Coordinates of C-alpha atoms in Angstrom, one line a residue:
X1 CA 4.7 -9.0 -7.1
X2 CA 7.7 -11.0 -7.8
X3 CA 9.0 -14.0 -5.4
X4 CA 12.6 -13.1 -6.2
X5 CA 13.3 -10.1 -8.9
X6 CA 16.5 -11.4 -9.1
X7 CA 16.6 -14.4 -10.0
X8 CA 17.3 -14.1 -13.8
X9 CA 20.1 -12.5 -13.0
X10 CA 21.6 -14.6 -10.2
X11 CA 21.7 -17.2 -13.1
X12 CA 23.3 -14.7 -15.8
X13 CA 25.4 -12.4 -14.2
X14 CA 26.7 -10.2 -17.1
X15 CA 29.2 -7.4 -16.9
X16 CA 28.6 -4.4 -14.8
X17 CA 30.7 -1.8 -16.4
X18 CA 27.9 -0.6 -18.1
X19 CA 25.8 0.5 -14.7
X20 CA 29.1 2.7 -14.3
X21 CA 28.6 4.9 -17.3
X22 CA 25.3 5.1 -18.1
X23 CA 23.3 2.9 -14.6
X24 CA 20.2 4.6 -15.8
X25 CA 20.1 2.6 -19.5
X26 CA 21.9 -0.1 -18.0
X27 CA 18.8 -0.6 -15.5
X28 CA 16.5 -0.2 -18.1
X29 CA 18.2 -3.1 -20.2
X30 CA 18.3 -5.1 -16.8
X31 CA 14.8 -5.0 -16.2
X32 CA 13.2 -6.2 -19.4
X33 CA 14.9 -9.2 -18.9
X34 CA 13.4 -10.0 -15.4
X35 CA 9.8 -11.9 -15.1
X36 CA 7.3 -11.9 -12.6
X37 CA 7.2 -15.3 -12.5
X38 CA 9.3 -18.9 -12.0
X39 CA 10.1 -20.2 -15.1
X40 CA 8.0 -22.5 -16.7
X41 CA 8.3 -26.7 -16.2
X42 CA 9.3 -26.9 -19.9
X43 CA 11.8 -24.8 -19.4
X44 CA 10.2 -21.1 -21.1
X45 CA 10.8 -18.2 -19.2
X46 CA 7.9 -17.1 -16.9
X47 CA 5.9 -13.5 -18.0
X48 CA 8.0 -10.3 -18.1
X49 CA 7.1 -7.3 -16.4
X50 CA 3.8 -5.5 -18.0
X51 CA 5.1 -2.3 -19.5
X52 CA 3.5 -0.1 -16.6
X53 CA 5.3 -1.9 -14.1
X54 CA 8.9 -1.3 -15.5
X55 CA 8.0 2.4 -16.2
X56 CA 7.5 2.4 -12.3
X57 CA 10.4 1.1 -11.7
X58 CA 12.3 3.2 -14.5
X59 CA 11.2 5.9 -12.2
X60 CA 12.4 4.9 -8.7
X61 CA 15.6 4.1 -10.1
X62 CA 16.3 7.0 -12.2
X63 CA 15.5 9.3 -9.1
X64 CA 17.7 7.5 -6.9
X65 CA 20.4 7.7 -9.7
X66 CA 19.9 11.4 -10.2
X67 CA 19.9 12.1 -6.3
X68 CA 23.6 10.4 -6.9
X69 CA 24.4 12.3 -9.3
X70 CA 23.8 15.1 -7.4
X71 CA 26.4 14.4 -4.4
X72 CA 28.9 13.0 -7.0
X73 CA 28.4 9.9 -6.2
X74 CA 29.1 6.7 -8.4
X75 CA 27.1 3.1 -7.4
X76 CA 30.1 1.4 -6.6
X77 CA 31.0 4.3 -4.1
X78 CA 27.2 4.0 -2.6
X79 CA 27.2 3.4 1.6
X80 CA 24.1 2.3 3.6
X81 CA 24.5 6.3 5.0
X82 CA 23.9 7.5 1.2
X83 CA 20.9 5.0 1.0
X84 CA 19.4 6.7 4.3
X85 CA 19.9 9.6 3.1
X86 CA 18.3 9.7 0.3
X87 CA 15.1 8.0 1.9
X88 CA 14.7 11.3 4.1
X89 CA 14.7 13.3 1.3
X90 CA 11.6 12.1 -0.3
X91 CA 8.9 14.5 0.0
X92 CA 5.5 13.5 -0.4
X93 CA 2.7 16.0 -0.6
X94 CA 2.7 19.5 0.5
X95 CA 6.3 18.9 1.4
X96 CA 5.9 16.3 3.5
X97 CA 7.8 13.5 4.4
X98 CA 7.7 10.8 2.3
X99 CA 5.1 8.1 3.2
X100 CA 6.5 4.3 4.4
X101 CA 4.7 2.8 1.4
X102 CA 6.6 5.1 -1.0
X103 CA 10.2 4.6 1.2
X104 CA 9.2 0.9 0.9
X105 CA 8.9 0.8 -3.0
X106 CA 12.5 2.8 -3.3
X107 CA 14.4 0.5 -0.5
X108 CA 12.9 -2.4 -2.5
X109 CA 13.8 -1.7 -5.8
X110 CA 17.4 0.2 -5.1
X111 CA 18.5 -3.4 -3.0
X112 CA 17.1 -5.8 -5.9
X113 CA 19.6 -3.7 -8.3
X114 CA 22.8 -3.6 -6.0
X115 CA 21.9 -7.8 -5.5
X116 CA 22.3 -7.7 -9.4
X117 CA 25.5 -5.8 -9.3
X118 CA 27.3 -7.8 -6.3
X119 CA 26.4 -10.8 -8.8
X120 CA 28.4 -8.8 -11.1
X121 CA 30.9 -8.2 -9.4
X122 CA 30.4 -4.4 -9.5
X123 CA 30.2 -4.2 -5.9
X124 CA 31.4 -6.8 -3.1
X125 CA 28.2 -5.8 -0.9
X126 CA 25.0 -4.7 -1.1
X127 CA 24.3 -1.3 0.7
X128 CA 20.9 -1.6 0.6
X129 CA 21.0 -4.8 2.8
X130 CA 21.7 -3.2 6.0
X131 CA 19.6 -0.6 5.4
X132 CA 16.6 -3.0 4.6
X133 CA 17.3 -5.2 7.6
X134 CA 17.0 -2.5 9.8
X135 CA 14.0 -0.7 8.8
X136 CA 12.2 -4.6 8.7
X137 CA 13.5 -5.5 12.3
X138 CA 12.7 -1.8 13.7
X139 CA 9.4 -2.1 15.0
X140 CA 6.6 0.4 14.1
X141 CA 5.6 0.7 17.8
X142 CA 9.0 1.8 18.9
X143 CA 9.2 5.2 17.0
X144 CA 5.5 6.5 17.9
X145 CA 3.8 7.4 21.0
X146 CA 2.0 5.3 22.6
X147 CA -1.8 6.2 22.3
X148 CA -3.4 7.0 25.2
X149 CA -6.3 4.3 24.9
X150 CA -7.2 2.1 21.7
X151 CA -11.0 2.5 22.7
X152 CA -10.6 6.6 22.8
X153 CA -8.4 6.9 19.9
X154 CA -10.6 4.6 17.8
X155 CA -13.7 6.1 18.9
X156 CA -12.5 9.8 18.1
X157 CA -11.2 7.7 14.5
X158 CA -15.0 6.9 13.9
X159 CA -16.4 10.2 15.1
X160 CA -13.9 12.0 12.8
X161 CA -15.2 10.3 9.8
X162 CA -18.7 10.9 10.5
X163 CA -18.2 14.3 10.5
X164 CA -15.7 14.3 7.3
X165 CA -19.0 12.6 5.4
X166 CA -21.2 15.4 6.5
X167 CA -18.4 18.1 5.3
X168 CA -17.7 15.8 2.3
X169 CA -21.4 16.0 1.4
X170 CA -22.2 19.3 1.7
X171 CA -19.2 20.2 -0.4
X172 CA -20.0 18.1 -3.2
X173 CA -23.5 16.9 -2.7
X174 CA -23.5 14.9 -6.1
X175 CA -20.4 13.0 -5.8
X176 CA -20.3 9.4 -4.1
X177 CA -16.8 10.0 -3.3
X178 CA -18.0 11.0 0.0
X179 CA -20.3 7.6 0.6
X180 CA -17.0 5.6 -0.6
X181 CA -14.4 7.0 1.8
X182 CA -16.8 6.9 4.9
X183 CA -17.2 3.4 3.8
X184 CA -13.5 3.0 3.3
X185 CA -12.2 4.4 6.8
X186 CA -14.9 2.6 8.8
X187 CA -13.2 -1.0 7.3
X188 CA -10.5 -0.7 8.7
X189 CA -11.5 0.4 12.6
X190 CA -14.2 -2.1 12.4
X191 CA -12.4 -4.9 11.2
X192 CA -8.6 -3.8 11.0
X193 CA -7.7 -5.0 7.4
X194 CA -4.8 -4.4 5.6
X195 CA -4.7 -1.5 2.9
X196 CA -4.0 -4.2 0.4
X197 CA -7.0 -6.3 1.3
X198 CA -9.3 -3.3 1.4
X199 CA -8.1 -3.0 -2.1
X200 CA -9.1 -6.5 -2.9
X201 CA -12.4 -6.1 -1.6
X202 CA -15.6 -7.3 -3.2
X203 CA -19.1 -7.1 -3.1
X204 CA -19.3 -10.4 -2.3
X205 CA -17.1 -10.1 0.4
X206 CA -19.7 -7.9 2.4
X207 CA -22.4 -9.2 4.6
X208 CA -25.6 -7.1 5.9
X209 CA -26.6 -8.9 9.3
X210 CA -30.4 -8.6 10.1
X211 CA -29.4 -7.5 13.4
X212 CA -27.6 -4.4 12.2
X213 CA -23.9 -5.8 12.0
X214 CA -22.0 -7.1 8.9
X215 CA -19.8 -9.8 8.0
X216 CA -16.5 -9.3 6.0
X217 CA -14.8 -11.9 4.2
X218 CA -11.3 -10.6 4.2
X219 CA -9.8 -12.3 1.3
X220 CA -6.2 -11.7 2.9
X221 CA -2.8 -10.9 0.8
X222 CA 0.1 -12.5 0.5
X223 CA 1.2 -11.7 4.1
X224 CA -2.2 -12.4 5.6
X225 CA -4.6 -15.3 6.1
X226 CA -8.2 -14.5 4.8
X227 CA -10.3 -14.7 7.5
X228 CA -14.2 -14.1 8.0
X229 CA -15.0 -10.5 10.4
X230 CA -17.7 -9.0 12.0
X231 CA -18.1 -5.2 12.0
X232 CA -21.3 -3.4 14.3
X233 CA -23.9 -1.1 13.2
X234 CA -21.4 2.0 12.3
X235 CA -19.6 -0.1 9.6
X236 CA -22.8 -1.6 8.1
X237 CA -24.7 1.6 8.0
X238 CA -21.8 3.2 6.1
X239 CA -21.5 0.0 4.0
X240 CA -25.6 0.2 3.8
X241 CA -25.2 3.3 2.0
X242 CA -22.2 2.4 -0.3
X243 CA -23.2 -0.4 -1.7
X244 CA -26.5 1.1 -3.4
X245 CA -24.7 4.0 -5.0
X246 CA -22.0 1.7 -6.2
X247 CA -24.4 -0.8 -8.1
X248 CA -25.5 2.7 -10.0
X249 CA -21.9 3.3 -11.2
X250 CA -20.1 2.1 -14.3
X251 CA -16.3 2.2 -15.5
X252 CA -15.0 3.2 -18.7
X253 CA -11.5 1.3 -19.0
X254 CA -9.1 3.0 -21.4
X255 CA -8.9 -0.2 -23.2
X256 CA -12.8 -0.7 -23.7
X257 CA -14.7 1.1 -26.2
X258 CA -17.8 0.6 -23.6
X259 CA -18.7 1.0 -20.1
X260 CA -18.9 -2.1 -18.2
X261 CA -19.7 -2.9 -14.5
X262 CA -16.9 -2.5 -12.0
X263 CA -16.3 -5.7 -9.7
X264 CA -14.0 -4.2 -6.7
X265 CA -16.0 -2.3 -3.8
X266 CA -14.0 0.6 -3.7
X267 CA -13.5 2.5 -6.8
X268 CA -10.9 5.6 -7.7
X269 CA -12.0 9.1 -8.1
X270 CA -15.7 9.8 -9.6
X271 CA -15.0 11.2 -13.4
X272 CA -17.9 12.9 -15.4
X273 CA -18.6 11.9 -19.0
X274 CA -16.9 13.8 -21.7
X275 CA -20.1 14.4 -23.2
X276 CA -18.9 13.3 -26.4
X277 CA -22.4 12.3 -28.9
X278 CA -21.6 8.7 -28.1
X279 CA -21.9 8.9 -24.2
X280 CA -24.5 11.4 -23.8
X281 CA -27.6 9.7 -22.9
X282 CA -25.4 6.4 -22.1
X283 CA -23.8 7.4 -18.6
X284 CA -25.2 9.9 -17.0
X285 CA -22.8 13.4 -15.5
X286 CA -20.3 12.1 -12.5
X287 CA -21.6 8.5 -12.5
X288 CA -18.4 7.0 -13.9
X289 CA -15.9 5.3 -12.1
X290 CA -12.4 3.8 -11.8
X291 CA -12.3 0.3 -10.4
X292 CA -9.8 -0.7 -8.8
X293 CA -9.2 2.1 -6.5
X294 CA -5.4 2.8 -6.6
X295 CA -3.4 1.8 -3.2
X296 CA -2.3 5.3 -2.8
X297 CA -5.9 6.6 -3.1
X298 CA -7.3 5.0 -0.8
X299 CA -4.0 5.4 1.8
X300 CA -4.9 9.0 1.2
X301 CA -8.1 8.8 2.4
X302 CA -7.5 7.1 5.7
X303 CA -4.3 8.8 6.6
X304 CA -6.3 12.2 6.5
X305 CA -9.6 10.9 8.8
X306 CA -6.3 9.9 10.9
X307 CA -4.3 12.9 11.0
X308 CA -7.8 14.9 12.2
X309 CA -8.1 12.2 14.6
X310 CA -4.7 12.7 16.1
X311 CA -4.9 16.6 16.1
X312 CA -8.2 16.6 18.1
X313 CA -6.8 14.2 20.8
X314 CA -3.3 16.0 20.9
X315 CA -1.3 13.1 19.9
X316 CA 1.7 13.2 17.5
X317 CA 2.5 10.0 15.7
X318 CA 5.3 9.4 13.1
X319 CA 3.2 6.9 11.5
X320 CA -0.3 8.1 10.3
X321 CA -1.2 5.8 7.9
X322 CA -3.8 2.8 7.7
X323 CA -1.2 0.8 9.8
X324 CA -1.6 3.1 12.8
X325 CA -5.2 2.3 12.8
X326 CA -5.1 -1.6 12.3
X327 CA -2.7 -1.2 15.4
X328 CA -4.7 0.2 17.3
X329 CA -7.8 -2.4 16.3
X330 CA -5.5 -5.0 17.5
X331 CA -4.8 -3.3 20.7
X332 CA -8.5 -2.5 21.4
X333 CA -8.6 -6.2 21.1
X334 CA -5.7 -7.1 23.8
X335 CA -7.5 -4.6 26.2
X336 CA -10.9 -6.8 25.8
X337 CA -8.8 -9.7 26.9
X338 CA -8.5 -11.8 23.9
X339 CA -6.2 -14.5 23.7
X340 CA -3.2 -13.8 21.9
X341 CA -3.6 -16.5 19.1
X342 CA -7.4 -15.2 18.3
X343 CA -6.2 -11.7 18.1
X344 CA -3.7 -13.0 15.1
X345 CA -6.2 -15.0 13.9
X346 CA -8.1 -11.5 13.4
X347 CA -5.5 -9.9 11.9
X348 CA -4.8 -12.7 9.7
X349 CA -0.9 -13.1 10.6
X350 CA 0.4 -16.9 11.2
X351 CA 2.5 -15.6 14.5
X352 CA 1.8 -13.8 17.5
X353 CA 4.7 -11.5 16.4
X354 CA 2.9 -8.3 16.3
X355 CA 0.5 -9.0 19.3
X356 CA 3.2 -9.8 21.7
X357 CA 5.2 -6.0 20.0
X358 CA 1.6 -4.2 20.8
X359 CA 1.3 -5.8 24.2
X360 CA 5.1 -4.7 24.7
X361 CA 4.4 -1.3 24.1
X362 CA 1.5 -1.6 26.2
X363 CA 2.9 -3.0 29.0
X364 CA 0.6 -5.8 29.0
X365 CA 1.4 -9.1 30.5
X366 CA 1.5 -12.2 28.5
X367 CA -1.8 -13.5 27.7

């Protein structure tokens, strides 16, 4: 992810008359002239965007712009209200409300543009600024109910997946999707990682104890300190059985004319083979993968184990993600005492920012 997308065009600032009559071309002329990167020592321009990436971002804008379009609304005529409003109507699946992640991606991406355009003098302010300030300073734990207890809510969390595996199983006994996601949602109660560190994950990173626990070597994000965990018997079982059907699995890649061995831990949806004459007898039916798993994937995954969790405890939570979960790990941890520095250090964030708005919302005293 870029350091400062706008950069390029801080130092060229251009003419912005043509975002006013045609922003969507005039976004997509922007953006192949950003890089990913600080420019080079000998004065080269750092790596552009791959291809996929500006299609992304093609995307987010050209939504927003349409959604303008829509309320006869040019971008010089934008207010932080407009921005708001056009967040809430996201929908993500089944109707729902968009998810924070996707809300995120937008906000980010609509206030790099309007930066490039008050450099342009299109616009004397950026409407996305407020708009971004407020949704970083508002605190997750503010606009959800406090759960009852950590400990319970966690415990249901775990018992939930358990029994998601056994329906998972018995519904497709051949995949190893089920095996993966039990795998997957027992991370992060166990040891409260990020989604984007779960992502990361290795083989290497995991641990089987002799005494039945494991050790994970979160390898942290930008964000986030790696860090070395411990998870108990649930996590290692689940891990137990993961790993073994994973080292069976191979990954065709677009790009590759052959199958080759995937190196993340958690990989995207099983495909089968397309029984073509050259894979028959090469990969066996349902034993190919995707590796990485895509962020939104494994989001997915967790957010449903949580949204049982929460229906069987009666709780209603705005939130319902990974986050909520990694929350509550931190706060199982403030319950058992533990200083606020080594409950950071778990969570792999350099201030005691987030333990102190936890404790808050607890009414805990300082430790």
């Amino acid at each position: 992810m870029p350091r400062d997308p706008t950069r390029q065009s801080e130092q060229q600032p251009g003419d912005g008359r043509p975002w006013l009559t045609d922003p969507v071309d005039a976004h997509r002329r922007w953006r192949a002239t950003l890089s990913w990167q600080k420019s080079r020592e000998d004065g080269q321009d750092g790596k552009r965007y791959a291809e996929h990436s500006n299609l992304l971002y093609f995307s987010l804008w050209g939504k927003f712009c349409r959604w303008l379009a829509g309320h006869r609304l040019h971008l010089h005529q934008v207010r932080a209200e407009h921005i708001d409003a056009f967040l809430t109507s996201l929908r993500g699946r089944g109707d729902t409300p968009a998810s924070i992640r996707t809300i995120r991606t937008y906000l980010a991406e609509i206030h790099r543009v309007y930066a490039h355009l008050v450099v342009c003098g299109l616009v004397a302010q950026n409407p996305a600024a407020p708009v971004l300030d407020r949704r970083r300073q508002q605190s997750r734990f503010d606009s959800q109910p406090v759960l009852p207890s950590a400990a319970a809510f966690l415990d249901a969390y775990e018992r939930t997946a358990l029994t998601m595996l056994h329906e998972e199983m018995r519904a497709a006994p051949r995949s190893w999707a089920p095996a993966r996601n039990a795998a997957l949602r027992l991370v992060v109660s166990e040891c409260g990682l990020k989604l984007s560190e779960i992502c990361k994950l290795i083989p290497r990173n995991v641990t089987l104890q002799g005494d039945g626990s494991v050790v994970i070597n979160a390898p942290g994000h930008r964000q986030v300190a790696s860090r070395k965990l411990t998870g108990r018997e649930l996590l290692a079982g689940a891990l137990g059985h993961w790993l073994p059907i994973r080292e069976g699995l191979t990954v065709r890649h677009t790009r590759l004319a052959d199958p080759r061995t995937p190196k993340r831990l958690f990989l995207g949806a099983p495909t089968q083979s397309s029984g073509r004459a050259e894979d028959q007898g090469k990969v066996p039916a349902g034993k190919i993968g995707r590796s990485p798993i895509a962020p939104d994937l494994a989001e997915r995954v967790i957010k449903d184990c949580v949204l049982r969790t929460l229906e069987s405890i009666g709780i209603k939570a705005e939130f319902q993600g990974p986050q909520l979960v990694r929350n509550a790990y931190a706060a199982r941890l403030i319950a058992l005492g533990v200083p606020d520095t080594q409950v950071s250090r778990q969570l792999g964030m350099k201030s005691n920012f987030t333990v102190q708005a936890i404790k808050k919302i607890l009414n805990a005293k300082p430790a």
